């Protein structure tokens, strides 16, 4: 899985790369901003995991989506200002979570484990 930003500004999720994608891959956790407010946090609840981001959800600054990557599949939850950036999904060893802030780009938590 790869998340890229096109010259137009569109952000695209490359689910399968069969030839080299020339658009620039967005790298997680590289913007100079608070890790605590952007990196997805989690709480395991039995066979489920609640993934959330402790971030403001204001009109001009908010988490646009949380993406859960299971490797063979992905789950994406989109948000709008005022929402609670939180999603509950099945827990699976090796899963990763990403969040996207409209001002501070992509963040990742690649160590979700019980
Ligand atoms: Fe932000």
Coordinates of N, CA and C and ligand atoms in Angstrom, one line a residue:
X1 N 0.8 -1.2 0.0 CA 0.0 0.0 0.0 C 0.9 1.2 0.0
X2 N 0.5 2.2 -0.8 CA 1.2 3.5 -0.9 C 0.3 4.6 -1.0
X3 N 0.5 5.7 -0.3 CA -0.3 6.9 -0.4 C 0.5 8.0 -1.1
X4 N 0.0 8.5 -2.2 CA 0.8 9.4 -3.0 C 0.0 10.7 -3.2
X5 N 0.8 11.8 -3.5 CA 0.2 13.1 -3.8 C 0.5 13.4 -5.2
X6 N -0.5 13.7 -6.0 CA -0.3 14.0 -7.4 C 0.1 15.5 -7.6
X7 N 0.6 15.8 -8.8 CA 0.9 17.2 -9.0 C -0.3 18.1 -8.9
X8 N -1.5 17.6 -9.1 CA -2.8 18.4 -9.0 C -3.1 18.6 -7.5
X9 N -2.5 17.9 -6.6 CA -2.8 18.0 -5.2 C -3.7 16.9 -4.7
X10 N -4.2 16.1 -5.7 CA -5.1 14.9 -5.3 C -4.2 13.9 -4.5
X11 N -4.8 13.3 -3.5 CA -4.2 12.3 -2.7 C -4.8 11.0 -3.1
X12 N -3.9 10.0 -3.4 CA -4.4 8.7 -3.9 C -3.8 7.6 -3.1
X13 N -4.6 6.6 -2.9 CA -4.2 5.4 -2.3 C -3.9 4.3 -3.4
X14 N -2.6 3.9 -3.4 CA -2.2 2.9 -4.4 C -2.4 1.5 -3.8
X15 N -3.4 0.8 -4.2 CA -3.7 -0.5 -3.5 C -2.9 -1.6 -4.1
X16 N -2.5 -1.5 -5.4 CA -1.7 -2.5 -6.0 C -0.8 -1.7 -7.0
X17 N 0.5 -1.9 -6.8 CA 1.5 -1.2 -7.7 C 2.0 -2.2 -8.7
X18 N 1.6 -2.2 -9.9 CA 2.0 -3.1 -10.9 C 3.1 -2.6 -11.8
X19 N 3.3 -1.2 -11.7 CA 4.4 -0.6 -12.4 C 4.7 0.6 -11.5
X20 N 5.9 1.2 -11.6 CA 6.3 2.2 -10.7 C 5.4 3.4 -10.7
X21 N 4.8 3.8 -9.6 CA 4.0 5.0 -9.5 C 4.9 6.2 -9.4
X22 N 4.8 7.1 -10.3 CA 5.8 8.2 -10.3 C 5.4 9.4 -9.4
X23 N 4.1 9.4 -9.0 CA 3.7 10.5 -8.0 C 4.5 10.3 -6.7
X24 N 4.6 11.4 -6.0 CA 5.4 11.4 -4.8 C 4.7 10.7 -3.7
X25 N 5.3 9.7 -3.1 CA 4.7 9.1 -1.9 C 4.7 10.0 -0.7
X26 N 3.7 10.0 0.0 CA 3.6 10.8 1.2 C 4.2 10.0 2.3
X27 N 5.1 10.5 3.0 CA 5.8 9.8 4.1 C 5.2 10.3 5.4
X28 N 4.9 9.3 6.3 CA 4.2 9.5 7.5 C 5.2 10.1 8.6
X29 N 4.6 10.9 9.5 CA 5.3 11.4 10.7 C 6.5 12.3 10.4
X30 N 6.5 13.0 9.3 CA 7.6 13.8 8.9 C 7.4 15.3 9.0
X31 N 6.2 15.7 9.2 CA 5.9 17.1 9.3 C 6.2 17.5 10.7
X32 N 6.7 18.7 10.9 CA 7.1 19.3 12.2 C 5.8 19.7 12.9
X33 N 5.2 18.8 13.6 CA 4.0 19.0 14.4 C 3.9 18.0 15.5
X34 N 3.0 18.2 16.4 CA 2.9 17.3 17.6 C 2.6 15.9 17.3
X35 N 3.4 15.0 17.6 CA 3.2 13.5 17.5 C 1.9 13.1 18.3
X36 N 1.8 13.7 19.5 CA 0.7 13.3 20.4 C -0.6 13.6 19.8
X37 N -0.7 14.7 19.0 CA -2.0 15.1 18.5 C -2.3 14.5 17.1
X38 N -1.4 13.8 16.6 CA -1.6 13.3 15.2 C -1.5 11.8 15.0
X39 N -0.6 11.2 15.7 CA -0.4 9.7 15.6 C -1.6 9.0 16.1
X40 N -2.2 8.1 15.4 CA -3.3 7.3 15.9 C -3.0 6.6 17.1
X41 N -3.9 6.7 18.1 CA -3.8 6.0 19.4 C -4.7 4.8 19.3
X42 N -4.6 3.9 20.2 CA -5.5 2.7 20.1 C -5.8 2.1 21.5
X43 N -6.9 1.4 21.6 CA -7.3 0.7 22.8 C -7.9 -0.6 22.3
X44 N -7.3 -1.8 22.7 CA -7.8 -3.1 22.3 C -9.0 -3.4 23.2
X45 N -10.1 -3.8 22.6 CA -11.3 -4.2 23.4 C -11.7 -5.5 22.9
X46 N -11.1 -6.6 23.5 CA -11.4 -7.9 23.1 C -10.9 -8.2 21.7
X47 N -11.8 -8.6 20.8 CA -11.3 -8.9 19.4 C -11.4 -7.6 18.6
X48 N -11.8 -6.5 19.2 CA -11.9 -5.2 18.4 C -10.8 -4.3 18.9
X49 N -10.5 -3.3 18.1 CA -9.6 -2.2 18.5 C -10.2 -0.9 18.1
X50 N -10.2 0.0 19.1 CA -10.7 1.4 18.9 C -9.5 2.2 18.5
X51 N -9.5 2.9 17.4 CA -8.4 3.7 16.9 C -8.9 5.2 16.9
X52 N -8.1 6.0 17.5 CA -8.6 7.4 17.6 C -7.4 8.4 17.5
X53 N -7.7 9.7 17.3 CA -6.7 10.7 17.2 C -7.1 11.8 18.1
X54 N -6.2 12.2 19.0 CA -6.4 13.3 19.9 C -6.1 14.7 19.3
X55 N -7.0 15.0 18.3 CA -6.7 16.2 17.5 C -8.0 17.1 17.5
X56 N -7.8 18.4 17.3 CA -9.0 19.3 17.2 C -9.7 18.9 15.9
X57 N -11.0 19.2 15.9 CA -11.8 19.0 14.7 C -12.5 20.3 14.3
X58 N -11.7 21.3 14.0 CA -12.2 22.6 13.7 C -12.4 22.7 12.2
X59 N -13.1 23.8 11.8 CA -13.5 24.0 10.4 C -12.2 24.0 9.5
X60 N -11.2 24.6 10.0 CA -10.0 24.8 9.1 C -8.8 23.9 9.5
X61 N -9.0 23.0 10.5 CA -8.0 22.1 10.9 C -8.6 20.9 11.6
X62 N -8.5 19.8 10.9 CA -9.1 18.6 11.4 C -8.5 17.3 10.7
X63 N -8.8 16.2 11.3 CA -8.4 14.9 10.7 C -9.4 14.5 9.6
X64 N -8.9 14.4 8.4 CA -9.8 14.1 7.3 C -10.2 12.6 7.3
X65 N -9.2 11.7 7.6 CA -9.6 10.3 7.6 C -8.6 9.5 8.5
X66 N -9.1 8.3 8.9 CA -8.2 7.3 9.5 C -8.3 6.1 8.6
X67 N -7.1 5.6 8.3 CA -7.0 4.4 7.4 C -6.4 3.3 8.2
X68 N -7.0 2.1 8.2 CA -6.5 0.9 8.9 C -6.0 0.0 7.8
X69 N -4.8 -0.4 7.9 CA -4.1 -1.3 6.9 C -3.9 -2.6 7.5
X70 N -4.6 -3.6 7.0 CA -4.4 -5.0 7.4 C -3.4 -5.7 6.5
X71 N -2.9 -5.0 5.5 CA -2.0 -5.7 4.5 C -2.8 -6.1 3.3
X72 N -3.6 -7.1 3.5 CA -4.4 -7.6 2.4 C -5.7 -6.8 2.1
X73 N -6.0 -6.0 3.1 CA -7.2 -5.1 2.9 C -7.0 -3.8 3.8
X74 N -7.8 -2.8 3.4 CA -7.8 -1.6 4.2 C -9.2 -1.1 4.5
X75 N -9.3 -0.4 5.6 CA -10.6 0.2 6.0 C -10.3 1.7 6.2
X76 N -11.2 2.5 5.6 CA -11.0 4.0 5.7 C -12.3 4.6 6.2
X77 N -12.1 5.4 7.2 CA -13.2 6.2 7.8 C -13.0 7.7 7.6
X78 N -13.8 8.4 6.9 CA -13.7 9.8 6.6 C -14.4 10.6 7.7
X79 N -13.9 11.8 8.0 CA -14.5 12.7 9.0 C -14.6 14.1 8.4
X80 N -15.5 14.8 9.1 CA -15.7 16.2 8.8 C -15.5 17.0 10.1
X81 N -15.3 18.3 10.0 CA -15.1 19.1 11.3 C -16.3 18.8 12.2
X82 N -16.0 18.7 13.5 CA -17.0 18.4 14.5 C -17.1 17.0 14.8
X83 N -16.7 16.1 13.9 CA -16.7 14.6 14.2 C -15.7 14.3 15.3
X84 N -15.9 13.1 15.8 CA -14.9 12.5 16.7 C -14.1 11.5 15.9
X85 N -12.8 11.8 15.7 CA -12.0 11.0 14.8 C -11.6 9.7 15.5
X86 N -12.5 8.7 15.3 CA -12.4 7.5 16.0 C -13.1 6.4 15.2
X87 N -12.5 5.2 15.2 CA -13.1 4.1 14.5 C -12.8 2.8 15.2
X88 N -13.8 1.9 15.2 CA -13.6 0.6 15.9 C -13.6 -0.5 14.8
X89 N -12.6 -1.3 14.8 CA -12.4 -2.3 13.8 C -11.9 -3.6 14.4
X90 N -12.0 -4.7 13.7 CA -11.5 -5.9 14.2 C -9.9 -5.8 14.4
X91 N -9.5 -6.4 15.5 CA -8.0 -6.4 15.8 C -7.4 -7.6 15.1
X92 N -6.2 -7.3 14.5 CA -5.4 -8.3 13.8 C -4.0 -8.0 14.1
X93 N -3.2 -9.0 14.4 CA -1.8 -8.8 14.6 C -1.1 -8.2 13.4
X94 N -0.3 -7.2 13.5 CA 0.4 -6.6 12.4 C -0.3 -5.5 11.7
X95 N -1.5 -5.2 12.2 CA -2.3 -4.1 11.5 C -1.6 -2.8 11.8
X96 N -1.9 -1.8 10.9 CA -1.3 -0.5 11.1 C -2.4 0.6 10.9
X97 N -2.2 1.7 11.5 CA -3.2 2.8 11.4 C -2.6 4.1 10.9
X98 N -3.3 4.8 10.1 CA -2.8 6.1 9.6 C -3.9 7.1 9.8
X99 N -3.4 8.3 10.0 CA -4.4 9.4 10.0 C -3.9 10.5 9.1
X100 N -4.8 11.3 8.6 CA -4.4 12.4 7.7 C -5.0 13.7 8.2
X101 N -4.1 14.7 8.6 CA -4.5 16.0 9.0 C -4.5 16.9 7.8
X102 N -5.5 17.8 7.7 CA -5.6 18.6 6.5 C -4.4 19.7 6.5
X103 N -3.9 19.9 7.7 CA -2.7 20.9 7.7 C -1.4 20.2 7.9
X104 N -1.4 19.0 8.5 CA -0.1 18.4 8.9 C 0.1 17.1 8.3
X105 N -0.6 16.7 7.3 CA -0.3 15.6 6.5 C -0.5 14.2 7.2
X106 N 0.3 13.3 6.8 CA 0.1 11.9 7.1 C 0.8 11.5 8.4
X107 N 0.1 10.7 9.2 CA 0.7 10.1 10.5 C 0.4 8.7 10.5
X108 N 1.3 7.9 11.2 CA 1.2 6.5 11.2 C 1.5 5.9 12.6
X109 N 0.8 4.9 12.9 CA 1.1 4.1 14.1 C 1.2 2.6 13.5
X110 N 2.5 2.2 13.4 CA 2.7 0.9 12.8 C 3.0 -0.2 13.8
X111 N 2.7 0.1 15.1 CA 2.9 -0.9 16.1 C 1.6 -1.0 17.0
X112 N 0.6 -1.5 16.4 CA -0.6 -1.8 17.2 C -0.6 -3.3 17.6
X113 N -0.5 -3.5 18.9 CA -0.4 -4.9 19.3 C -1.0 -5.0 20.8
X114 N -1.4 -6.2 21.1 CA -2.0 -6.4 22.4 C -0.9 -6.6 23.5
Ligands
LIG1 FE1 -3.0 19.0 12.7

